[in-house]
Short mmCIF file of C-alpha atoms in Angstrom, two decimals:
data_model
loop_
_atom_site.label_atom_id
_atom_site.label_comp_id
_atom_site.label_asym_id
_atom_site.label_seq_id
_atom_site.Cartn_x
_atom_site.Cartn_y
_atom_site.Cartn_z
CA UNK A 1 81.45 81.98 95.90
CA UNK A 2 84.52 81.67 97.37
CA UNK A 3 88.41 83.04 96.11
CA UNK A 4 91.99 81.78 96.66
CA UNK A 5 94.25 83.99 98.91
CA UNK A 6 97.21 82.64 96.95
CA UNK A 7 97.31 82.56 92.91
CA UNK A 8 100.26 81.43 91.30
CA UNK A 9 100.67 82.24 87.37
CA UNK A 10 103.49 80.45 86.37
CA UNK A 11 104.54 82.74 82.93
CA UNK A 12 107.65 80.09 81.96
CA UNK A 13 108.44 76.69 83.35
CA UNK A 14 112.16 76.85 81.21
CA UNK A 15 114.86 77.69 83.59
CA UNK A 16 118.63 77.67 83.57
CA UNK A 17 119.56 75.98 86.37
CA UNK A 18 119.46 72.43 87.94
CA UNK A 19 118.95 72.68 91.95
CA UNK A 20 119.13 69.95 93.92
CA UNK A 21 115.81 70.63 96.09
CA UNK A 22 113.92 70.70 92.48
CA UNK A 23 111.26 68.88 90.96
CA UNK A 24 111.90 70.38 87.59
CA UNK A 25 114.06 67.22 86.16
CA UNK A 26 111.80 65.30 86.97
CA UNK A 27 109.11 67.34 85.46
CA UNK A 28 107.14 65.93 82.72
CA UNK A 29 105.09 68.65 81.24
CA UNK A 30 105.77 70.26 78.27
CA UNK A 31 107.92 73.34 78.98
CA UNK A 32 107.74 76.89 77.20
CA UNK A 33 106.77 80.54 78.19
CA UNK A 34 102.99 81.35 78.49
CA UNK A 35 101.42 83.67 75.50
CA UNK A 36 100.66 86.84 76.35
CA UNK A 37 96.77 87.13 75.32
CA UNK A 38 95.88 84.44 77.92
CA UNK A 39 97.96 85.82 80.15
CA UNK A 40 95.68 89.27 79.79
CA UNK A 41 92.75 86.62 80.23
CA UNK A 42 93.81 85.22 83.53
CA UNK A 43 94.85 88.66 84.91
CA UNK A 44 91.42 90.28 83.81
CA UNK A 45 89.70 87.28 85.38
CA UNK A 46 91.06 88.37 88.74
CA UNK A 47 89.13 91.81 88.81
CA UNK A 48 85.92 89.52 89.79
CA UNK A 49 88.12 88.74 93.16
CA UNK A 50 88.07 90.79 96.36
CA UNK A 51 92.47 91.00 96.40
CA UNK A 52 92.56 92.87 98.83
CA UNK A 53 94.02 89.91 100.96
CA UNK A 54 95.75 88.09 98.02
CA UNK A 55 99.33 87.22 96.56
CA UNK A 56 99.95 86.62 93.18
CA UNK A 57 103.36 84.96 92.86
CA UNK A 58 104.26 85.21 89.14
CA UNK A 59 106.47 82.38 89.49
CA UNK A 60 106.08 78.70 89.87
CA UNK A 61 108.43 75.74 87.99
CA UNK A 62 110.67 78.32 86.00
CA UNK A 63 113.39 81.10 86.58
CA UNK A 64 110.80 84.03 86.08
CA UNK A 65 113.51 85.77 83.86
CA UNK A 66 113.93 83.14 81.33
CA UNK A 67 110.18 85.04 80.06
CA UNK A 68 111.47 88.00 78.39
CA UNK A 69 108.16 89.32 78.64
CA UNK A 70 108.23 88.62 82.92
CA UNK A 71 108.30 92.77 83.19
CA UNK A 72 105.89 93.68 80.93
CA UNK A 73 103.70 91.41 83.01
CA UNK A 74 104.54 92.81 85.98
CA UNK A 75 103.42 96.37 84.75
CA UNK A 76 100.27 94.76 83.31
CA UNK A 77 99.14 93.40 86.88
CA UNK A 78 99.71 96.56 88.55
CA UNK A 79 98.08 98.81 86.11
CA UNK A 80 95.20 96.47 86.04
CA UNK A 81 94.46 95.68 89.63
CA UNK A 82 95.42 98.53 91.62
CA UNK A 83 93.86 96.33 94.66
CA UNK A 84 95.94 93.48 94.89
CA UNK A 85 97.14 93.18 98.47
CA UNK A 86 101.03 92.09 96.94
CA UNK A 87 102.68 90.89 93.64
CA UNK A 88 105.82 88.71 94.41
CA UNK A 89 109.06 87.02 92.31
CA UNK A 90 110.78 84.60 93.33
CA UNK A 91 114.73 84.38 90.99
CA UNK A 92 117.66 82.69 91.51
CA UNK A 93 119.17 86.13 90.67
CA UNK A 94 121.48 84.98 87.57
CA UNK A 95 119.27 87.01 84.64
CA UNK A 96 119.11 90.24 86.63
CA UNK A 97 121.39 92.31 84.46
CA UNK A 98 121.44 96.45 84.80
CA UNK A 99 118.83 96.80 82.44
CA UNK A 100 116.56 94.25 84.22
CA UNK A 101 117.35 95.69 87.62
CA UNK A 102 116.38 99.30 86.46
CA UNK A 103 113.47 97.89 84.76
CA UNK A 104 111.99 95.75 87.68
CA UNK A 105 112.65 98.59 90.33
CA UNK A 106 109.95 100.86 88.23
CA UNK A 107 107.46 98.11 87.27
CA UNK A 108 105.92 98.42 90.54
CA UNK A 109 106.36 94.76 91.84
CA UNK A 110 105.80 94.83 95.45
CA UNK A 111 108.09 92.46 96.52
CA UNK A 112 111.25 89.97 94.64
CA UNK A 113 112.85 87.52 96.84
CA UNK A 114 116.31 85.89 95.95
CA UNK A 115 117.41 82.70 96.77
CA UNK A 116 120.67 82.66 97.23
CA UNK A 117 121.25 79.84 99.39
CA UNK A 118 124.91 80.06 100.79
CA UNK A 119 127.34 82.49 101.97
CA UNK A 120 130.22 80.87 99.57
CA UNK A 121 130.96 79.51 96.37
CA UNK A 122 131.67 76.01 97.37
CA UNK A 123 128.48 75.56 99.09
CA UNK A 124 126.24 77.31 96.52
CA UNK A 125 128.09 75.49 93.62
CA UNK A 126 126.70 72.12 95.47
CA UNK A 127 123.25 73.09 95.58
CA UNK A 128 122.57 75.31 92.81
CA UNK A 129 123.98 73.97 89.66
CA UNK A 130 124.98 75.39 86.52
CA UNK A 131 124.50 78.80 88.35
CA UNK A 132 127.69 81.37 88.76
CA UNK A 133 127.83 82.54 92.40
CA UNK A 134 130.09 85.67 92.01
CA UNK A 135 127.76 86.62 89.08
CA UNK A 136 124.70 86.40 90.85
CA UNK A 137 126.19 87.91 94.02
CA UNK A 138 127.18 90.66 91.83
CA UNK A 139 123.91 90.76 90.80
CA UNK A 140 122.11 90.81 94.52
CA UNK A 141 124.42 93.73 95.24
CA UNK A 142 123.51 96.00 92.20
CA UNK A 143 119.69 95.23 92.48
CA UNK A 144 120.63 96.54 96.40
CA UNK A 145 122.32 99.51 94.73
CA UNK A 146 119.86 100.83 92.12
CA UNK A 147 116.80 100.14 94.67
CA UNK A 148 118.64 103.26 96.96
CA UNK A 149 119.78 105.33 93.95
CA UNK A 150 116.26 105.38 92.04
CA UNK A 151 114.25 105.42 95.89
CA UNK A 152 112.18 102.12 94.72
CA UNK A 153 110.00 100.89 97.19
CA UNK A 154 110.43 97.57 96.19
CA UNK A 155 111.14 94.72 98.62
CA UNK A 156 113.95 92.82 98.47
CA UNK A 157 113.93 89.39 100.26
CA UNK A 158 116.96 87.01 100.63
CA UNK A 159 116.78 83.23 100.82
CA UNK A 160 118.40 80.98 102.53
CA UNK A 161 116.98 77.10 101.88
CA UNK A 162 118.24 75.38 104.59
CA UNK A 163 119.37 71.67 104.79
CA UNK A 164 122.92 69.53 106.41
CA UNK A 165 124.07 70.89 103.19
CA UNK A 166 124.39 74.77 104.39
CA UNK A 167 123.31 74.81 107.85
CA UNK A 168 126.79 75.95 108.98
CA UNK A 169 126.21 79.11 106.78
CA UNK A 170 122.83 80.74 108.40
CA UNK A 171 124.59 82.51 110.69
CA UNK A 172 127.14 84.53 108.47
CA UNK A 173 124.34 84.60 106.16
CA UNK A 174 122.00 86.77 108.40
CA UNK A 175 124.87 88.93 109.33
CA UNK A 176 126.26 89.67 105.48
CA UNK A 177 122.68 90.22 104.47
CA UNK A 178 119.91 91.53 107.30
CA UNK A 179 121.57 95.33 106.95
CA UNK A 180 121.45 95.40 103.69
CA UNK A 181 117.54 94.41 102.47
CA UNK A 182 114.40 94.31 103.50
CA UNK A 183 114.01 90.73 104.73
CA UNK A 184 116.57 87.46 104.80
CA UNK A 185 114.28 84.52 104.91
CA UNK A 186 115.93 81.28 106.20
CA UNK A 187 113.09 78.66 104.97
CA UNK A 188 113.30 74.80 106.10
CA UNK A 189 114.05 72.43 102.75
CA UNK A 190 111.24 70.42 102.30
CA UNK A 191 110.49 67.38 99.70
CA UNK A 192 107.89 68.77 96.92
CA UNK A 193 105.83 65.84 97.63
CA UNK A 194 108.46 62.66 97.83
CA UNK A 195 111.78 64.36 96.93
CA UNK A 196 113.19 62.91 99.93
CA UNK A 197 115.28 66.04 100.72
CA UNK A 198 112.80 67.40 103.84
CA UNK A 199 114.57 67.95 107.03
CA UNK A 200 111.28 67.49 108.50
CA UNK A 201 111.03 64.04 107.63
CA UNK A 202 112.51 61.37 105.25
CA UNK A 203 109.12 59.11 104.49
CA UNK A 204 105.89 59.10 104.17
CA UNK A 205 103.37 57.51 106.96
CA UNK A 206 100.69 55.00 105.95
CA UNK A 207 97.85 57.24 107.50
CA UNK A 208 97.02 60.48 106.05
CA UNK A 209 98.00 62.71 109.55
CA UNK A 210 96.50 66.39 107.97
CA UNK A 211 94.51 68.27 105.70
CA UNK A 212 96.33 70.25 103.27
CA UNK A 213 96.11 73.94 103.65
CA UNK A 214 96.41 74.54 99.57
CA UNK A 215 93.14 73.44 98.13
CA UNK A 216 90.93 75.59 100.39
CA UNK A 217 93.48 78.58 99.70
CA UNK A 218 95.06 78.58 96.29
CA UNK A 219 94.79 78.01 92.86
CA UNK A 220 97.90 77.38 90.63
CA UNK A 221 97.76 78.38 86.93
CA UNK A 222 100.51 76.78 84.49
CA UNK A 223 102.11 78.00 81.28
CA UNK A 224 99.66 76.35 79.47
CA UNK A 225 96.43 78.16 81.26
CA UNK A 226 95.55 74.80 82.97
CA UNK A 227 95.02 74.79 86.74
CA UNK A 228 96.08 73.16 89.75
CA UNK A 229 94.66 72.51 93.01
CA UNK A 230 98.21 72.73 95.30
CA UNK A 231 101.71 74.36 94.47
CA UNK A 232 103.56 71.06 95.03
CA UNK A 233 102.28 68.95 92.06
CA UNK A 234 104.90 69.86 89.58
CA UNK A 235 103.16 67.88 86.47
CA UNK A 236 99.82 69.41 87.74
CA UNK A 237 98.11 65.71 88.00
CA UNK A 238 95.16 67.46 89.37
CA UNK A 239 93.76 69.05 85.97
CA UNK A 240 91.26 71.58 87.95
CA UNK A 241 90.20 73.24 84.90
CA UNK A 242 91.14 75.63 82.04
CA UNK A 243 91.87 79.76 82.25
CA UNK A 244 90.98 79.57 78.34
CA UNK A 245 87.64 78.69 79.10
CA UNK A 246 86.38 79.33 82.17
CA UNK A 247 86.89 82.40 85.21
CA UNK A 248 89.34 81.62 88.03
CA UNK A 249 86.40 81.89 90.20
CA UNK A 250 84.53 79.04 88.62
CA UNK A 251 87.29 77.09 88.25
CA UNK A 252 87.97 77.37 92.53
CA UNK A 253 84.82 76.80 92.94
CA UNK A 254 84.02 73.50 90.33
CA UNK A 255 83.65 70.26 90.52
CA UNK A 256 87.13 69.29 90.81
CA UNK A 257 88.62 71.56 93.56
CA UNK A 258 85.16 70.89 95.49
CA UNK A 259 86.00 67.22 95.38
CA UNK A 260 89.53 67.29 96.25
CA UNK A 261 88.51 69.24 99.10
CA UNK A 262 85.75 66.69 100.19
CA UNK A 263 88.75 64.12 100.03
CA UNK A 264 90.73 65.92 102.14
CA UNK A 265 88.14 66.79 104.78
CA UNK A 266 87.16 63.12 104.83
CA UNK A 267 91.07 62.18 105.02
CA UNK A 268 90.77 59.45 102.10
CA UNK A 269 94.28 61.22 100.57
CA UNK A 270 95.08 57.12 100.03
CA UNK A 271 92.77 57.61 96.82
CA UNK A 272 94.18 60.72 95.33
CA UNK A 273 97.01 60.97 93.40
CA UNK A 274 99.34 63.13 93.94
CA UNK A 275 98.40 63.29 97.30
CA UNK A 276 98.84 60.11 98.21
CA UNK A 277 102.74 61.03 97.88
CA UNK A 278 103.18 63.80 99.69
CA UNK A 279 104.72 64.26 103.47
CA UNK A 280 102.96 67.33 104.13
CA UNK A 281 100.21 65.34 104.77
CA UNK A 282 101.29 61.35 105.31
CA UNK A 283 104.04 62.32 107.37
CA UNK A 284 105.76 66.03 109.06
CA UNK A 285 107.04 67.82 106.12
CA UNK A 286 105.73 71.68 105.82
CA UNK A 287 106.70 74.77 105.00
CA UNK A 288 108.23 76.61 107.13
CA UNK A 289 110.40 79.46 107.25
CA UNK A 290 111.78 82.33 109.53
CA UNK A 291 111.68 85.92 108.11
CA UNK A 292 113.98 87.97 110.16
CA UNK A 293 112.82 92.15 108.84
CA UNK A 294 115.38 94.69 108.46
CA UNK A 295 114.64 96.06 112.02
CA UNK A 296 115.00 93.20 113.67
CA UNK A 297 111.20 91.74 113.88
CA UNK A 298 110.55 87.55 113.31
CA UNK A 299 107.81 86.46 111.51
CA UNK A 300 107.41 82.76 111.13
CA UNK A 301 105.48 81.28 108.03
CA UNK A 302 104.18 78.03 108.68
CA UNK A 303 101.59 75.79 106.63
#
């Protein structure tokens, strides 16, 4: 039997603001914060998986902090699979009061990325909506400040979504924030299947052009404990199974993922919906981003 590489448990999909690059308006699942018993579930589940290659990003259509629980969870993960290769946030920084900072800096999480998005209010005010950029700047530069004054390994990642929007910004950005943490991240905007806000590309093509990279890799769990088969289809369309009654691992390797695989593989996308909307795979969308480290070292993440 095979495992996913990438496991997203989304604990909330509330969240408090209204980004432009977002699916979440358009969302049409229920929304609430994911009960903590079936959260133990999934999390126990993953001790039949060899982690020692594996994310879990403890984050998908919500502000992770809107789940008042989000750090408790975080402790729960580490203390129960002391092999997991990395346990990652993503925030858009505007919960992370003193207490949360102090909090989050001793819960062991490997690695919380920030996505700040601009280098000044006007821009950031455009793009990420009912957010405060002083107070979450404020915010970036305490969580910088406790990480040195308690020694927390933790790593801090900035983000910079990039579009016509703030393109005129990546510059200053690298330069107000590579000194300061361990990574700046300056990601491509892409369309969450047909958003139309890609820079890559604007449509879709007729004829299905790749095979998506998600199915054969990860496995997205909801708030609700039902899977998905790709971290793009924000209603989850593609029921794969459910956490409350069956192992990760036999839900990754069922009858549904097998088949959406097959599809894929056989490049009849045309049949499958959500699929059959997306430009990472009728057209040149991706994602892509360039994560510049603290001394100075590129990576590029492409899939």
């Amino acid at each position: 039997m095979i495992g996913p590489k990438y496991i997203y448990i989304e604990t909330t999909n509330l969240c408090n603001a209204n980004c432009i690059m977002c699916p979440h308006e358009k969302m049409k699942r229920p929304r609430g914060i994911m009960d903590f018993s079936l959260f133990k579930k999934i999390v126990n589940d993953c001790k039949e998986l060899d982690l020692s290659e594996s994310t879990i990003f403890l984050h998908k259509e919500g502000e992770p902090f809107t789940d008042e629980l989000i750090i408790d969870r975080i402790i729960y993960i580490k203390d129960q699979l002391p092999n997991l290769k990395q346990l990652y946030v993503s925030t858009n920084g505007s919960l992370l009061d003193e207490g949360k900072i102090v909090n989050l800096l001793n819960s062991g999480l490997d690695k919380l990325c920030v996505s700040l998005d601009a280098t000044t209010k006007e821009t950031y005010s455009v793009i990420r909506r009912q957010l405060d950029f002083e107070k979450v700047l404020k915010n970036v530069n305490d969580l910088i400040y406790w990480k040195k004054e308690l020694g927390s390994k933790l790593k801090i990642s900035l983000q910079m979504v990039v579009s016509d929007i703030n393109k005129h910004e990546v510059e200053e950005f690298k330069k107000l924030w590579l000194d300061k943490v361990d990574q700046v991240s300056i990601k491509t905007m892409h369309s969450y299947l047909d958003g139309g806000m890609s820079s890559f590309a604007k449509s879709k093509d007729r004829e299905q052009k790749s095979i998506c990279f998600d199915p054969f890799n990860r496995i997205v769990i909801h708030r609700d404990g039902l899977c998905g088969v790709c971290c793009w289809d924000y209603d989850n369309v593609i029921v794969a199974g459910d956490t409350a009654k069956n192992t990760i691992q036999e839900i990754f390797n069922g009858e549904v993922f097998n088949q959406v695989r097959r599809i894929h593989e056989e490049k009849k996308c045309n049949e499958l919906e959500p699929c059959n909307r997306c430009q990472r795979i009728f057209g040149e969308d991706k994602i892509h981003s360039d994560i510049i480290q603290n001394d100075g070292e590129e990576v590029i993440y492409n899939t």
